[in-house]
Short mmCIF file of C-alpha atoms in Angstrom, two decimals:
data_model
loop_
_atom_site.label_atom_id
_atom_site.label_comp_id
_atom_site.label_asym_id
_atom_site.label_seq_id
_atom_site.Cartn_x
_atom_site.Cartn_y
_atom_site.Cartn_z
CA MET A 26 121.96 43.62 -105.82
CA GLN A 27 120.45 45.92 -103.23
CA ARG A 28 121.64 46.75 -99.73
CA SER A 29 119.29 46.32 -96.78
CA ALA A 30 119.67 47.36 -93.17
CA SER A 31 121.45 44.15 -92.16
CA SER A 32 122.53 42.20 -95.25
CA SER A 33 122.60 42.24 -99.02
CA THR A 34 119.32 41.31 -100.70
CA THR A 35 118.17 40.22 -104.11
CA PRO A 36 116.39 42.66 -106.42
CA GLY A 37 112.70 43.05 -105.69
CA HIS A 38 112.98 42.02 -102.04
CA ARG A 39 112.97 44.40 -99.07
CA THR A 40 112.78 47.24 -101.58
CA GLY A 41 111.60 49.92 -99.18
CA LEU A 42 114.10 49.03 -96.45
CA SER A 43 116.96 49.03 -98.95
CA ALA A 44 116.01 52.48 -100.22
CA ILE A 45 115.79 53.95 -96.71
CA THR A 46 119.13 52.36 -95.81
CA LEU A 47 120.71 54.21 -98.73
CA LEU A 48 118.94 57.52 -98.05
CA THR A 49 119.67 57.72 -94.32
CA PRO A 50 123.44 58.40 -94.64
CA LEU A 51 122.70 61.17 -97.14
CA THR A 52 120.61 62.91 -94.49
CA ALA A 53 123.39 62.45 -91.94
CA LEU A 54 125.73 64.24 -94.37
CA GLN A 55 123.22 67.13 -94.42
CA LEU A 56 122.79 66.88 -98.18
CA PRO A 57 119.69 68.69 -99.51
CA VAL A 58 116.46 66.71 -99.76
CA GLY A 59 113.74 67.22 -102.32
CA THR A 60 111.27 65.18 -104.34
CA LEU A 61 111.82 61.43 -104.49
CA ALA A 62 110.46 59.92 -107.71
CA VAL A 63 110.20 56.13 -107.65
CA ASP A 64 108.67 53.43 -109.80
CA ARG A 65 105.77 51.11 -108.99
CA LEU A 66 107.95 48.63 -107.11
CA TYR A 67 108.21 51.13 -104.25
CA THR A 68 104.50 51.95 -104.33
CA ASP A 69 103.89 48.32 -103.38
CA ALA A 70 106.16 48.61 -100.32
CA ARG A 71 104.46 48.76 -96.93
CA PRO A 72 104.12 52.35 -95.62
CA GLU A 73 106.22 51.65 -92.53
CA THR A 74 109.12 50.41 -94.66
CA PHE A 75 109.26 53.20 -97.25
CA ALA A 76 106.72 56.04 -97.43
CA LEU A 77 106.70 56.96 -93.74
CA PRO A 78 110.49 56.83 -93.15
CA ALA A 79 111.12 58.65 -96.44
CA ARG A 80 108.89 61.52 -95.34
CA ARG A 81 110.52 61.44 -91.91
CA LEU A 82 113.85 62.06 -93.65
CA GLY A 83 112.30 65.14 -95.30
CA TYR A 84 111.56 63.84 -98.79
CA ARG A 85 108.46 64.57 -100.84
CA LEU A 86 107.12 61.71 -102.97
CA ALA A 87 106.22 61.50 -106.65
CA LEU A 88 104.74 58.07 -107.35
CA ASP A 89 103.36 55.99 -110.19
CA TYR A 90 100.69 53.30 -109.91
CA LYS A 91 99.77 49.97 -111.41
CA GLN A 92 96.58 49.71 -113.46
CA ASP A 93 94.51 48.29 -110.59
CA GLN A 94 95.78 50.98 -108.18
CA ARG A 95 94.63 54.02 -110.16
CA GLY A 96 91.54 56.03 -109.28
CA ILE A 97 89.88 55.92 -105.84
CA GLN A 98 92.28 54.30 -103.39
CA GLY A 99 90.51 54.74 -100.04
CA THR A 100 89.02 57.25 -97.62
CA HIS A 101 90.04 58.99 -94.41
CA ARG A 102 87.62 60.94 -92.20
CA GLY A 103 85.35 61.42 -95.17
CA ALA A 104 88.01 62.67 -97.61
CA ILE A 105 88.58 60.45 -100.65
CA MET A 106 92.09 59.55 -101.75
CA ILE A 107 92.23 59.71 -105.54
CA ASP A 108 95.58 58.88 -107.13
CA GLY A 109 97.43 59.84 -103.97
CA THR A 110 95.58 63.10 -103.25
CA LEU A 111 92.88 63.58 -100.59
CA THR A 112 89.86 65.32 -102.08
CA CYS A 113 86.37 66.53 -101.23
CA PRO A 114 83.96 63.59 -100.69
CA PHE A 115 81.49 65.15 -103.12
CA ILE A 116 83.81 65.42 -106.13
CA PRO A 117 81.88 64.51 -109.30
CA PRO A 118 82.17 60.77 -110.06
CA ALA A 119 83.35 61.46 -113.63
CA LEU A 120 86.41 63.25 -112.24
CA ALA A 121 87.02 60.79 -109.42
CA ASN A 122 86.96 57.83 -111.83
CA ALA A 123 88.90 59.49 -114.66
CA THR A 124 91.86 57.13 -114.19
CA HIS A 125 90.01 54.07 -112.89
CA ARG A 126 91.85 51.02 -114.26
CA LEU A 127 93.49 53.22 -116.90
CA ASN A 128 96.08 51.13 -118.75
CA ASP A 129 99.71 52.15 -119.15
CA LYS A 130 99.33 53.23 -122.78
CA ALA A 131 96.49 55.59 -121.87
CA VAL A 132 98.57 56.98 -119.00
CA ARG A 133 101.48 57.78 -121.29
CA GLN A 134 99.22 59.38 -123.92
CA PRO A 135 95.84 60.29 -122.35
CA ASP A 136 93.13 61.57 -124.65
CA GLU A 137 91.85 65.13 -124.31
CA LEU A 138 88.76 64.17 -122.29
CA THR A 139 90.73 62.10 -119.78
CA GLN A 140 93.38 64.79 -119.34
CA ALA A 141 90.70 67.46 -118.90
CA ARG A 142 89.02 65.40 -116.17
CA ILE A 143 92.35 64.86 -114.42
CA ASP A 144 93.13 68.60 -114.52
CA ASN A 145 89.60 69.47 -113.30
CA ARG A 146 90.17 67.52 -110.08
CA LYS A 147 92.45 70.25 -108.71
CA PRO A 148 89.77 72.56 -107.18
CA TYR A 149 88.38 69.63 -105.15
CA SER A 150 91.73 68.73 -103.52
CA LEU A 151 92.09 69.43 -99.81
CA HIS A 152 94.27 72.45 -99.09
CA LEU A 153 97.50 72.10 -97.15
CA LYS A 154 96.92 74.36 -94.16
CA GLN A 155 99.92 73.53 -92.02
CA GLY A 156 102.84 71.16 -91.81
CA PRO A 157 104.54 68.93 -91.67
CA ASP A 158 105.54 69.67 -88.08
CA ASP A 159 108.36 68.04 -86.12
CA ALA A 160 106.27 64.92 -85.65
CA GLY A 161 105.36 64.73 -89.36
CA ALA A 162 101.72 65.75 -88.88
CA ILE A 163 99.95 67.90 -91.47
CA ARG A 164 96.64 69.80 -91.45
CA LEU A 165 94.41 69.67 -94.51
CA ALA A 166 91.47 72.05 -95.00
CA CYS A 167 88.19 71.66 -96.86
CA PRO A 168 88.53 73.28 -100.32
CA ALA A 169 85.42 75.41 -99.64
CA THR A 170 86.99 77.13 -96.60
CA GLY A 171 89.73 79.64 -95.95
CA ALA A 172 90.69 82.91 -97.56
CA SER A 173 91.06 81.32 -101.01
CA PRO A 174 88.38 78.64 -101.49
CA THR A 175 88.48 76.71 -104.74
CA VAL A 176 84.91 75.32 -104.69
CA ASN A 177 81.49 76.55 -103.57
CA CYS A 178 79.63 74.39 -101.06
CA PRO A 179 76.07 75.01 -99.79
CA ARG A 180 77.14 73.83 -96.33
CA ARG A 181 79.83 76.47 -96.04
CA PRO A 182 78.97 80.16 -95.44
CA ALA A 183 79.23 82.36 -98.49
CA ASP A 184 82.13 84.76 -98.73
CA ARG A 185 80.69 88.13 -97.74
CA THR A 186 83.81 89.99 -98.82
CA THR A 187 83.20 89.34 -102.51
CA PRO A 188 83.46 92.71 -104.30
CA ARG A 189 80.38 94.02 -106.05
CA THR A 190 82.44 95.03 -109.08
CA LEU A 191 84.84 92.82 -111.02
CA ASP A 192 87.61 93.83 -113.37
CA LEU A 193 87.10 91.37 -116.21
CA THR A 194 90.52 92.21 -117.64
CA ASN A 195 92.20 90.92 -114.46
CA PRO A 196 92.65 87.11 -114.73
CA ARG A 197 93.34 86.78 -111.01
CA GLN A 198 90.09 88.48 -110.04
CA ARG A 199 88.15 86.38 -112.52
CA ARG A 200 89.55 83.12 -111.12
CA ALA A 201 88.93 84.21 -107.51
CA HIS A 202 85.29 85.14 -108.07
CA PRO A 203 82.75 82.57 -106.72
CA ALA A 204 81.09 82.37 -110.13
CA ALA A 205 84.31 80.94 -111.57
CA ARG A 206 84.51 78.12 -109.00
CA PRO A 207 82.76 74.76 -109.34
CA THR A 208 79.87 74.16 -106.95
CA VAL A 209 79.69 71.02 -104.85
CA THR A 210 76.42 69.13 -104.91
CA ALA A 211 76.18 67.83 -101.35
CA PRO A 212 73.33 65.50 -100.32
CA ALA A 213 70.97 66.66 -97.59
CA HIS A 214 72.48 64.72 -94.68
CA PRO A 215 71.91 65.76 -91.06
CA THR A 216 74.87 67.60 -89.64
CA ASP A 217 75.80 64.75 -87.30
CA HIS A 218 75.97 62.34 -90.26
CA LEU A 219 78.40 64.41 -92.29
CA PRO A 220 82.02 63.25 -92.46
CA ASP A 221 84.65 65.02 -90.37
CA ILE A 222 86.06 66.99 -93.30
CA CYS A 223 82.60 68.53 -93.85
CA ARG A 224 81.87 69.30 -90.19
CA GLN A 225 85.31 70.76 -89.43
CA GLN A 226 87.39 73.46 -91.06
CA SER A 227 90.38 71.10 -91.29
CA ILE A 228 91.62 67.67 -90.24
CA THR A 229 94.99 66.60 -88.84
CA ILE A 230 96.79 63.65 -90.39
CA ARG A 231 99.59 62.12 -88.35
CA PRO A 232 102.07 59.52 -89.60
CA GLY A 233 100.26 56.20 -89.69
CA ASP A 234 96.73 57.63 -89.62
CA LEU A 235 96.06 56.64 -93.23
CA GLY A 236 96.91 53.00 -92.67
CA THR A 237 97.71 50.98 -95.78
CA ILE A 238 96.69 53.76 -98.21
CA GLU A 239 99.60 55.85 -96.91
CA LYS A 240 101.77 54.11 -99.51
CA PHE A 241 99.70 55.79 -102.26
CA ARG A 242 99.85 59.37 -100.90
CA GLN A 243 102.02 61.73 -102.91
CA ASP A 244 102.74 65.44 -102.95
CA LEU A 245 102.01 66.21 -106.61
CA PRO A 246 98.63 65.70 -108.35
CA TYR A 247 99.01 62.56 -110.43
CA LEU A 248 99.32 62.94 -114.23
CA THR A 249 99.07 66.74 -114.12
CA ASP A 250 101.67 68.96 -115.79
CA THR A 251 103.37 69.50 -112.43
CA TRP A 252 103.64 65.75 -111.87
CA HIS A 253 104.95 65.10 -115.39
CA ASP A 254 107.54 67.89 -115.20
CA THR A 255 108.91 66.45 -111.95
CA TYR A 256 108.51 62.70 -112.30
CA LYS A 257 109.69 62.33 -115.88
CA VAL A 258 112.82 64.44 -115.39
CA ILE A 259 113.93 62.54 -112.29
CA ARG A 260 113.16 59.15 -113.81
CA ALA A 261 115.05 60.08 -116.97
CA GLN A 262 118.09 60.93 -114.85
CA ASN A 263 117.79 57.60 -113.07
CA GLU A 264 117.60 55.71 -116.34
CA GLY A 265 120.59 57.69 -117.62
CA ILE A 266 122.63 56.57 -114.62
CA ASN A 267 121.49 53.00 -115.20
CA GLY A 268 122.71 53.34 -118.77
CA ILE A 269 126.13 54.46 -117.56
CA THR A 270 126.47 51.51 -115.19
CA LYS A 271 125.51 49.15 -118.03
CA GLY A 272 127.73 50.92 -120.58
CA HIS A 273 130.85 49.41 -122.08
CA LYS A 274 133.18 51.13 -119.59
CA VAL A 275 131.67 49.42 -116.54
CA ASP A 276 128.90 47.11 -117.77
CA ILE A 277 127.59 45.97 -114.42
CA SER A 278 125.19 43.60 -116.18
CA GLU A 279 127.97 41.52 -117.78
CA PRO A 280 128.64 38.39 -115.66
CA LYS A 281 132.16 38.12 -117.10
CA ASN A 282 133.03 41.32 -115.23
CA ARG A 283 131.98 39.68 -111.95
CA LEU A 284 133.61 36.26 -111.99
CA ALA A 285 133.89 35.85 -108.22
CA HIS A 286 131.46 33.45 -106.56
CA GLY A 287 129.31 34.15 -103.52
CA ARG A 288 126.91 36.92 -102.53
CA VAL A 289 129.47 38.82 -100.46
CA ALA A 290 132.02 38.85 -103.27
CA GLN A 291 129.40 39.87 -105.80
CA THR A 292 128.18 42.68 -103.52
CA LEU A 293 131.72 44.04 -103.10
CA LEU A 294 132.42 43.88 -106.83
CA VAL A 295 129.15 45.63 -107.69
CA THR A 296 129.91 48.31 -105.08
CA LEU A 297 133.33 48.95 -106.67
CA MET A 298 131.79 49.10 -110.15
CA VAL A 299 129.11 51.58 -109.04
CA THR A 300 131.83 53.68 -107.39
CA ILE A 301 133.78 53.75 -110.65
CA ALA A 302 130.62 54.77 -112.52
CA ASN A 303 130.03 57.59 -110.03
CA LEU A 304 133.60 58.82 -110.42
CA THR A 305 133.15 58.75 -114.20
CA ILE A 306 130.05 60.93 -113.86
CA LEU A 307 131.92 63.38 -111.61
CA ASP A 308 134.87 63.45 -114.02
CA THR A 309 132.55 64.28 -116.92
CA PHE A 310 130.97 67.03 -114.84
CA CYS A 311 134.37 68.55 -114.05
CA GLN A 312 135.37 68.48 -117.70
CA THR A 313 132.10 70.09 -118.77
CA THR A 314 132.01 72.84 -116.14
CA ARG A 315 135.71 73.47 -115.43
CA GLY A 316 137.49 72.12 -118.48
CA GLU A 317 139.63 69.79 -116.37
CA HIS A 318 139.55 66.25 -115.08
CA LEU A 319 138.53 65.15 -111.62
CA PRO A 320 141.46 65.56 -109.16
CA HIS A 321 143.55 62.43 -108.67
CA THR A 322 142.79 62.49 -104.95
CA ALA A 323 139.18 61.55 -105.75
CA TYR A 324 140.42 58.19 -106.99
CA GLY A 325 142.46 57.54 -103.86
CA GLU A 326 145.74 58.19 -105.69
CA PRO A 327 148.38 60.60 -104.33
CA ALA A 328 148.49 63.93 -106.06
CA PRO A 329 151.53 64.43 -108.32
CA ALA A 330 154.42 66.19 -106.59
CA ASP A 331 154.86 69.88 -107.27
CA PRO A 332 158.28 70.34 -108.92
CA ASP A 333 158.64 73.75 -107.26
CA ARG A 334 158.25 72.32 -103.77
CA PRO A 335 161.11 70.67 -101.90
CA ALA A 336 160.88 66.98 -101.16
CA PRO A 337 159.29 66.14 -97.80
CA PRO A 338 161.76 65.65 -94.95
CA PRO A 339 162.71 62.08 -94.09
CA THR A 340 160.77 60.43 -91.30
CA GLY A 341 163.79 58.67 -89.80
CA ARG A 342 162.23 55.25 -90.24
CA PRO A 343 164.33 52.49 -91.83
CA PRO A 344 163.16 51.12 -95.15
CA PRO A 345 160.95 48.03 -94.99
CA ARG A 346 162.78 44.75 -94.90
CA THR A 347 162.47 42.62 -98.00
CA PRO A 348 161.98 38.88 -97.56
CA ARG A 349 164.87 36.67 -98.70
#
């Protein structure tokens, strides 16, 4: 069962709202926020129920997609969203469509050509120039602009500060040289017909500007090494916790351990079982790192009396009356 803002819900329903309901108290406790890796069920949630409030809480998103969601997902002010990343509108079609309708098996084990095309998308991604600010707005710059452009574009002025000499033994200088960057092939459109991202140095994206494709936007380039190193580790931890809750000590999936009838009773029992599983995880952590068990106070039990301390003074209250 999942917990929503107002009542318990069945799995697969109100997924985004349930997740935000669980994350909000963590923010109130001032616990650190980081990258939130979720499965495809959350990618289907409406932006206003999951992606936008999750970012408002300070989380970055690492997402996965269904087969028909991969590849080009939409546009905004001329920039193309490809697998959750806004890119130059003139990215080569072979790179833009590298994951188009790619099946799950190919995603788990992409061939060398597919992986090379995915990795070669990086120079065409818009650069994060600023943000997010207090309102959640970010500024994204054209990849051919700024102090460190990653592509060459005929519509952008050439970098006049390029040194005449180049130290070929310096990898950083080699990568920064214009000759090492891909060149955009832009059609000869009149200036007033170019998209905003080509006419301006940068564009501002405020929460809600992307509309429905906001649910696809993520902070790590999809299927790159950075995405794999983050997404797979977090998802493995999640599956490990699921394994603990379904293990023989708790076994939340066994109906015989939840014999009470009714949604409320089932919700309370599941909550108690998840709490026990969490305490088991903490106890294992204490044994591993400190060589001792979790303190008894964590289980709500009184700590054992210290034999060296005197007994607490009497309160003066009479003992409770026992019924006859």
